[in-house]
């Protein structure tokens, strides 16, 4: 495999609204990020993915862009952005911005023009269709609930398509001019010295141009729009073109938010000449979801299914490329709450989870706050901000759940869990802002915060630092990056174990992911214990006696 600059890197996602507020307006901003670059450097981060900071009416917190060439004043200025790129570069940190090009905002001038004159050139920038007798052209259901079709204001029988909120009209990728505009914009940003892009919702850009109804999958008579992207072909043309026109010339790192990838497509997506450098491994952290709705799920995430999904992903990817391994992001509940039963939450369980994640084959992507073990918050209904949560609350209530049950469901799932302000210290609002934060701070900030963990040798934060240093160490980085992955002890109830092998070197990770002790009989001899989360490892002959949530890496 040809080596790439990003193969051995560790990445970190910032949700800018909630990371650090520099001017006391309660909203995180770019200067706030700059002020924390030392912290990120010390953690061992090489790549920073910043969720959208472009100009936006913020219906979906920046995933609705009204000007791709402007920074939203909420986050700062273009000078701030340039400064961030420059300052980060001094620390060998590459910046990824968030590329949201499946859709833009309904306030983008393109859409404003399309509304004025749907027959004109900007009408072709979107999917505008005539209704069927005044009704929506198809029965597709949007990701956030309701039809993907919305009446074009001021026009009787015309509808436009939006896969997400109605304020996020889908861009027409079939139109070569739209693609030109997008590629131009991507290159403009890469010229500034970005490391690359995370690419939002990209599997949705190809539509079914026959505009046929799908078999209904709910009482509303509609069918989830993701099913459209699963059945159409032709997306590869767009993705290859974008790669060749934009990413290749800049040697940029591109990571696609690509879900539902079929096995035979992996090479095309992330192989040596794939459309993207990488894609996220969502399956292992979606094992708790039993349907597309919030209400269909098991909690916490079942261990066995998580392990199975991980092994399956590792197997189908093999050495073809690298997926990005995550336990959480801005669209998920907190990993520490999802993977660990509440009564077991603590240093050992969190550090075990971290080690399992970080020693797998693939690129580690951390999400802000994960490195201190931030977890879900107990919400009141009125405190939720996220539009997806609101719509899913409705779905649960309409399905006959009581308001309390619906609230409990949202407490588990809500994307707001990941979006509470970063917990920097035990002062007011966790040191995130000198004003009032836009979203409540998790009440546990006095216990769980960066400042406290900085000075505590055995803290989650210091563990993450050691773990990242281990992953990137001269001695082990080759094997941890390129080594083959093989599952181990799959017949054991609560053991997560695997080997990494490169030439004659071999590492084995064994984790007892449960609150009970466990005993494992080793099948081979090992020379060294090289990474642990307990001070002592108990080995009697070939029997490894494991404490609750103990993890060991042997050589
Ligand atoms: O998410 C795309 C997506 O498919 C979502 O439906 C996601 O699965 C869901 O939010 C999980 O709960 C991306 C962004 O990550 C998300 O924040 C945006 O809201 C969405 O695109 C629209 O831009
Ligand atoms: Ca601010």
PDB file of N, CA, C and O and ligand atoms in Angstrom, residues 21-23 25 27-29 74, ligand 2:
ATOM      1  N   UNK A  21     -15.813  29.569  23.896  1.00  0.00           N
ATOM      2  CA  UNK A  21     -16.309  30.906  23.569  1.00  0.00           C
ATOM      3  C   UNK A  21     -15.271  31.943  23.994  1.00  0.00           C
ATOM      4  O   UNK A  21     -14.921  32.026  25.166  1.00  0.00           O
ATOM      5  N   UNK A  22     -14.795  32.750  23.042  1.00  0.00           N
ATOM      6  CA  UNK A  22     -13.738  33.716  23.371  1.00  0.00           C
ATOM      7  C   UNK A  22     -14.283  35.098  23.729  1.00  0.00           C
ATOM      8  O   UNK A  22     -13.569  35.917  24.284  1.00  0.00           O
ATOM      9  N   UNK A  23     -15.552  35.386  23.381  1.00  0.00           N
ATOM     10  CA  UNK A  23     -16.017  36.772  23.568  1.00  0.00           C
ATOM     11  C   UNK A  23     -17.278  36.900  24.417  1.00  0.00           C
ATOM     12  O   UNK A  23     -17.931  37.932  24.423  1.00  0.00           O
ATOM     13  N   UNK A  25     -20.325  35.708  24.284  1.00  0.00           N
ATOM     14  CA  UNK A  25     -21.705  35.737  23.773  1.00  0.00           C
ATOM     15  C   UNK A  25     -22.401  34.382  23.945  1.00  0.00           C
ATOM     16  O   UNK A  25     -23.514  34.185  23.465  1.00  0.00           O
ATOM     17  N   UNK A  27     -21.502  31.517  22.702  1.00  0.00           N
ATOM     18  CA  UNK A  27     -21.360  30.649  21.533  1.00  0.00           C
ATOM     19  C   UNK A  27     -19.875  30.444  21.238  1.00  0.00           C
ATOM     20  O   UNK A  27     -19.108  31.416  21.136  1.00  0.00           O
ATOM     21  N   UNK A  28     -19.477  29.225  21.110  1.00  0.00           N
ATOM     22  CA  UNK A  28     -18.084  28.921  20.787  1.00  0.00           C
ATOM     23  C   UNK A  28     -17.695  29.559  19.465  1.00  0.00           C
ATOM     24  O   UNK A  28     -18.546  29.825  18.620  1.00  0.00           O
ATOM     25  N   UNK A  29     -16.405  29.817  19.271  1.00  0.00           N
ATOM     26  CA  UNK A  29     -15.974  30.515  18.066  1.00  0.00           C
ATOM     27  C   UNK A  29     -14.551  30.126  17.677  1.00  0.00           C
ATOM     28  O   UNK A  29     -13.888  29.354  18.373  1.00  0.00           O
ATOM     29  N   UNK A  74     -21.081  34.758  13.890  1.00  0.00           N
ATOM     30  CA  UNK A  74     -21.184  34.058  15.163  1.00  0.00           C
ATOM     31  C   UNK A  74     -19.858  33.386  15.542  1.00  0.00           C
ATOM     32  O   UNK A  74     -19.489  33.300  16.704  1.00  0.00           O
TER      33      UNK A  74
HETATM   34 CA1  LIG B   2     -18.403  33.606  20.911  1.00  0.00          CA
END
